[in-house]
Tab-separated table of C-alpha atoms in Angstrom:
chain	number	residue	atom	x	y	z
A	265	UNK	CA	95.743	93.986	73.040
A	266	UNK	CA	92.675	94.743	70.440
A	267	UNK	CA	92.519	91.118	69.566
A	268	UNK	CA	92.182	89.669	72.660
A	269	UNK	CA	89.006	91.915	73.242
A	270	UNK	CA	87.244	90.137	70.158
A	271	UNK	CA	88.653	86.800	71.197
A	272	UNK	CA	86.894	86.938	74.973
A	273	UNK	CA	83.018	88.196	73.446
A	274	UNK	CA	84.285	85.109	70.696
A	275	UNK	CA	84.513	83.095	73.912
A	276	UNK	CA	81.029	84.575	75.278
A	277	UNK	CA	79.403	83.810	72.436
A	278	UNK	CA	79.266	79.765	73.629
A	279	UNK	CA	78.421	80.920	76.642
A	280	UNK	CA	75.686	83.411	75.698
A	281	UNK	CA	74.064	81.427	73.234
A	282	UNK	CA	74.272	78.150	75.804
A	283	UNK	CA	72.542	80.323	78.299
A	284	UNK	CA	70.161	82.073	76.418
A	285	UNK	CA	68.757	78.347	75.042
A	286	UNK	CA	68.573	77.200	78.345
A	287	UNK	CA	66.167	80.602	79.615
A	288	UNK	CA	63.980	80.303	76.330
A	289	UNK	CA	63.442	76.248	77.079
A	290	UNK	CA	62.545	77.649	80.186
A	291	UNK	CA	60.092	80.188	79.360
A	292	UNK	CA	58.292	77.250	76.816
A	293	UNK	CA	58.003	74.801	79.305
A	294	UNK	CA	54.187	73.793	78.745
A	295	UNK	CA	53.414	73.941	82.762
A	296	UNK	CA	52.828	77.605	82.248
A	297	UNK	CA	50.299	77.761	79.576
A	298	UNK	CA	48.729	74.515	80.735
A	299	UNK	CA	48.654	75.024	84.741
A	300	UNK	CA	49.106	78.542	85.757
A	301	UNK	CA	47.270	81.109	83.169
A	302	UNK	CA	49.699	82.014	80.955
A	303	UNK	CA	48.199	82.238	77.440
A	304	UNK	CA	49.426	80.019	74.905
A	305	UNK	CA	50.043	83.458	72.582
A	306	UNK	CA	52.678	85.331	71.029
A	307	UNK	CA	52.056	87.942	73.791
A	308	UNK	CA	51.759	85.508	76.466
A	309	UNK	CA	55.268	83.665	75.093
A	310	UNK	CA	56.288	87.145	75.403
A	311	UNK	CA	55.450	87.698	78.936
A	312	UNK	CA	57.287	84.706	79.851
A	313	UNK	CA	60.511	85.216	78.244
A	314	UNK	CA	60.350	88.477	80.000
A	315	UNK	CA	59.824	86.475	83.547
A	316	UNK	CA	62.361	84.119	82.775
A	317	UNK	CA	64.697	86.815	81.900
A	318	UNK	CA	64.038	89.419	84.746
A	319	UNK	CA	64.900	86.830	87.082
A	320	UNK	CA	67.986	85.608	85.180
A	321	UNK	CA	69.205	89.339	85.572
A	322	UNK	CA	68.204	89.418	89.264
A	323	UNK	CA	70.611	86.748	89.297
A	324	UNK	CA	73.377	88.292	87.597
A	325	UNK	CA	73.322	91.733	88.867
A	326	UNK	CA	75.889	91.105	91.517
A	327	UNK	CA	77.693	88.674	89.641
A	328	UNK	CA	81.632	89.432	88.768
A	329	UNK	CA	82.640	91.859	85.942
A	330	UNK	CA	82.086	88.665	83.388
A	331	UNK	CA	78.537	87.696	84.916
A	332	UNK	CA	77.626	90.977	84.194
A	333	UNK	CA	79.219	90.979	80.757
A	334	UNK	CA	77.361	87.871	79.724
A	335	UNK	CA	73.979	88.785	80.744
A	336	UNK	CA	74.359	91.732	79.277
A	337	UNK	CA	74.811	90.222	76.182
A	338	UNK	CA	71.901	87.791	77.140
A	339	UNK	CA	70.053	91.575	77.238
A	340	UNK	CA	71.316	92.186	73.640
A	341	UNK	CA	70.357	88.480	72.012
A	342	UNK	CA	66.323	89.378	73.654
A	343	UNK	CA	66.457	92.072	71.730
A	344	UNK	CA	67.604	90.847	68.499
A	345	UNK	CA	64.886	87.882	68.829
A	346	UNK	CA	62.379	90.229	69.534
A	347	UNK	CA	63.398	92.326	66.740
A	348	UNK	CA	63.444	89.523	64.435
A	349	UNK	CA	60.272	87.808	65.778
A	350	UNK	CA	58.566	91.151	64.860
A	351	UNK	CA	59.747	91.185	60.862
A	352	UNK	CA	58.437	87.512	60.480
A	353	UNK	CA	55.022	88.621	62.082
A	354	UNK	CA	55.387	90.938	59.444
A	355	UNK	CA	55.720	93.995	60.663
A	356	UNK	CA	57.723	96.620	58.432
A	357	UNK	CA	61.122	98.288	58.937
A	358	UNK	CA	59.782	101.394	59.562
A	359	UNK	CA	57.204	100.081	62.613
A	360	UNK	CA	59.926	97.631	64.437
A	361	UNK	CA	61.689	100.537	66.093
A	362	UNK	CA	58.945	101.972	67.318
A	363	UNK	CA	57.583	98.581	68.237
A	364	UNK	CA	61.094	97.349	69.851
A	365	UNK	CA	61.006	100.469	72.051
A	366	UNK	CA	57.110	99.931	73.693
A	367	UNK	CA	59.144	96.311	74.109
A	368	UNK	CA	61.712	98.077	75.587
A	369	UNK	CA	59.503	99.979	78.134
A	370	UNK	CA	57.318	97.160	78.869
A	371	UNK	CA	60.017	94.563	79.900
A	372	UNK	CA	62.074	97.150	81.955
A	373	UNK	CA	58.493	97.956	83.812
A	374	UNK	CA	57.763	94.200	84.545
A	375	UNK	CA	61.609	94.160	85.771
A	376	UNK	CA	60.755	97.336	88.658
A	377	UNK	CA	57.168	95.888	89.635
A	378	UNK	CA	58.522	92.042	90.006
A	379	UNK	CA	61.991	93.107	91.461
A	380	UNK	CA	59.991	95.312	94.317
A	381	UNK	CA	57.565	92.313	94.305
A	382	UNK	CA	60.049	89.740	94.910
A	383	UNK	CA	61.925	91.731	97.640
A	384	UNK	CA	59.426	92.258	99.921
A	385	UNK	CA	58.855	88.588	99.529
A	386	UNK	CA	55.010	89.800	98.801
A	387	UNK	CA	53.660	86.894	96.393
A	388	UNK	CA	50.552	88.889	96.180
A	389	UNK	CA	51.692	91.812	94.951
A	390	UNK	CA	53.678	89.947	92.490
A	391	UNK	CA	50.496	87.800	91.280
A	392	UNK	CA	48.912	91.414	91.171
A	393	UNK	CA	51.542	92.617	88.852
A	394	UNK	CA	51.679	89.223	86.731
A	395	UNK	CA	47.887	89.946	86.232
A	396	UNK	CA	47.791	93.175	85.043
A	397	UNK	CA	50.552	92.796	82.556
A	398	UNK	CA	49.178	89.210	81.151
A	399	UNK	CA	46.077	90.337	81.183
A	400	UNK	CA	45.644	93.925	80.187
A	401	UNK	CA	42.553	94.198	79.217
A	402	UNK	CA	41.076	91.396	81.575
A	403	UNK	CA	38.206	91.750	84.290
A	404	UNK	CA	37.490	89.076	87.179
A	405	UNK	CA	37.400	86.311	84.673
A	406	UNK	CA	41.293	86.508	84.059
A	407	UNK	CA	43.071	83.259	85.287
A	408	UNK	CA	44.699	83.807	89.044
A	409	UNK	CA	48.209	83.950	88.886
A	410	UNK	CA	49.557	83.276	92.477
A	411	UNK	CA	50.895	79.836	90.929
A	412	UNK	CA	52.973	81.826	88.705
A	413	UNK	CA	53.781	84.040	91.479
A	414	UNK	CA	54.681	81.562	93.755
A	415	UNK	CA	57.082	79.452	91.073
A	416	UNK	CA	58.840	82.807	90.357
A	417	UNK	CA	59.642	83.061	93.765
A	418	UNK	CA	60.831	80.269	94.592
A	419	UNK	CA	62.781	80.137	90.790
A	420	UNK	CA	64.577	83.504	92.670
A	421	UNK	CA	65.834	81.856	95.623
A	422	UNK	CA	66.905	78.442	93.607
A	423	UNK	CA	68.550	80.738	91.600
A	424	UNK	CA	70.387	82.831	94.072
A	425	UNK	CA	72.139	80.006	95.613
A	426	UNK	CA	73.692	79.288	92.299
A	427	UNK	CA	77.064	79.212	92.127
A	428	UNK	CA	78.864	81.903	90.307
A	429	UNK	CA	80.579	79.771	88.007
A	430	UNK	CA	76.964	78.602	86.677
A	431	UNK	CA	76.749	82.594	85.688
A	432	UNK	CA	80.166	82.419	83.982
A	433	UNK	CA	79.890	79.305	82.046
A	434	UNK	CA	76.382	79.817	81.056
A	435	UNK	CA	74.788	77.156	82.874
A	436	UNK	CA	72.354	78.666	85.503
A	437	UNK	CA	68.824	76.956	85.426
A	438	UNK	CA	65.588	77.284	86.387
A	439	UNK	CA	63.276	75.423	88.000
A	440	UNK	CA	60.333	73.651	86.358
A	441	UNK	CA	56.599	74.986	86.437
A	442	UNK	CA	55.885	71.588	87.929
A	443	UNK	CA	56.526	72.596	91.828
């Protein structure tokens, strides 16, 4: 009974690491740095992974017991490549926890502000949000992101009519930043 708990995460592991290549292709796709304000920067790479994975998880979080399973483990593998990002930027052993935990807070923010966002269908709000946390620090200069706003939104509705077996083999896509 114990072994065939290691042998079905040995089974997600395919299927986690197939999906999680396919959501970090996404988030590099050169559309978003080149046409819709995203900064071509470790933070801005950052903000994008984060987009590309709150909507994965909007996807998954009524998917079956093993949906679930997997993108938790999805949650677990952005993690671990943020941690490790962090040590080759050089950052010591004793600053990544700290670090990894401002992470933590930021990406679970951008997941409540886009999730309300995307709900009420309100691409302005959303292009608000996008704003703010791309460009912190920005005044009327920063790049508009309704673009962004709008690809995200329609990414979440090409995404909810995937099937369910896309979620349990690992194969749910996203659109391109080429609408």
């Amino acid at each position: 009974m114990v072994f065939g708990l290691f042998r079905k995460k040995n089974n997600n592991r395919a299927i986690v690491d197939r999906q999680y290549s396919i959501l970090t292709q996404a988030a590099r796709q050169p559309g978003f740095y080149l046409h819709m304000g995203v900064p071509d920067t470790v933070m801005g790479r950052f903000e994008m992974l984060a987009v590309v994975m709150i909507l994965y998880f909007r996807r998954t979080k009524g998917a079956s017991v093993s949906g679930q399973e997997i993108a938790q483990e999805i949650v677990d593998a952005f993690f671990q490549d943020l941690d490790h990002s962090m040590r080759e930027l050089g950052i010591g052993d004793q600053g990544v926890p700290k670090r990894m935990k401002k992470f933590a807070g930021m990406f679970y923010g951008r997941l409540e502000s886009y999730a309300t966002a995307i709900d009420g269908a309100d691409a302005d709000a959303l292009a608000a949000a996008l704003r703010r946390n791309i460009y912190p620090q920005a005044d009327e200069a920063a790049p508009d992101m309704r673009a962004l706003s709008k690809w995200m939104m329609s990414a979440s509705e090409m995404l909810s009519a995937q099937p369910e077996d896309a979620v349990a083999t690992g194969t749910v896509t996203l659109p391109s930043p080429d609408l």
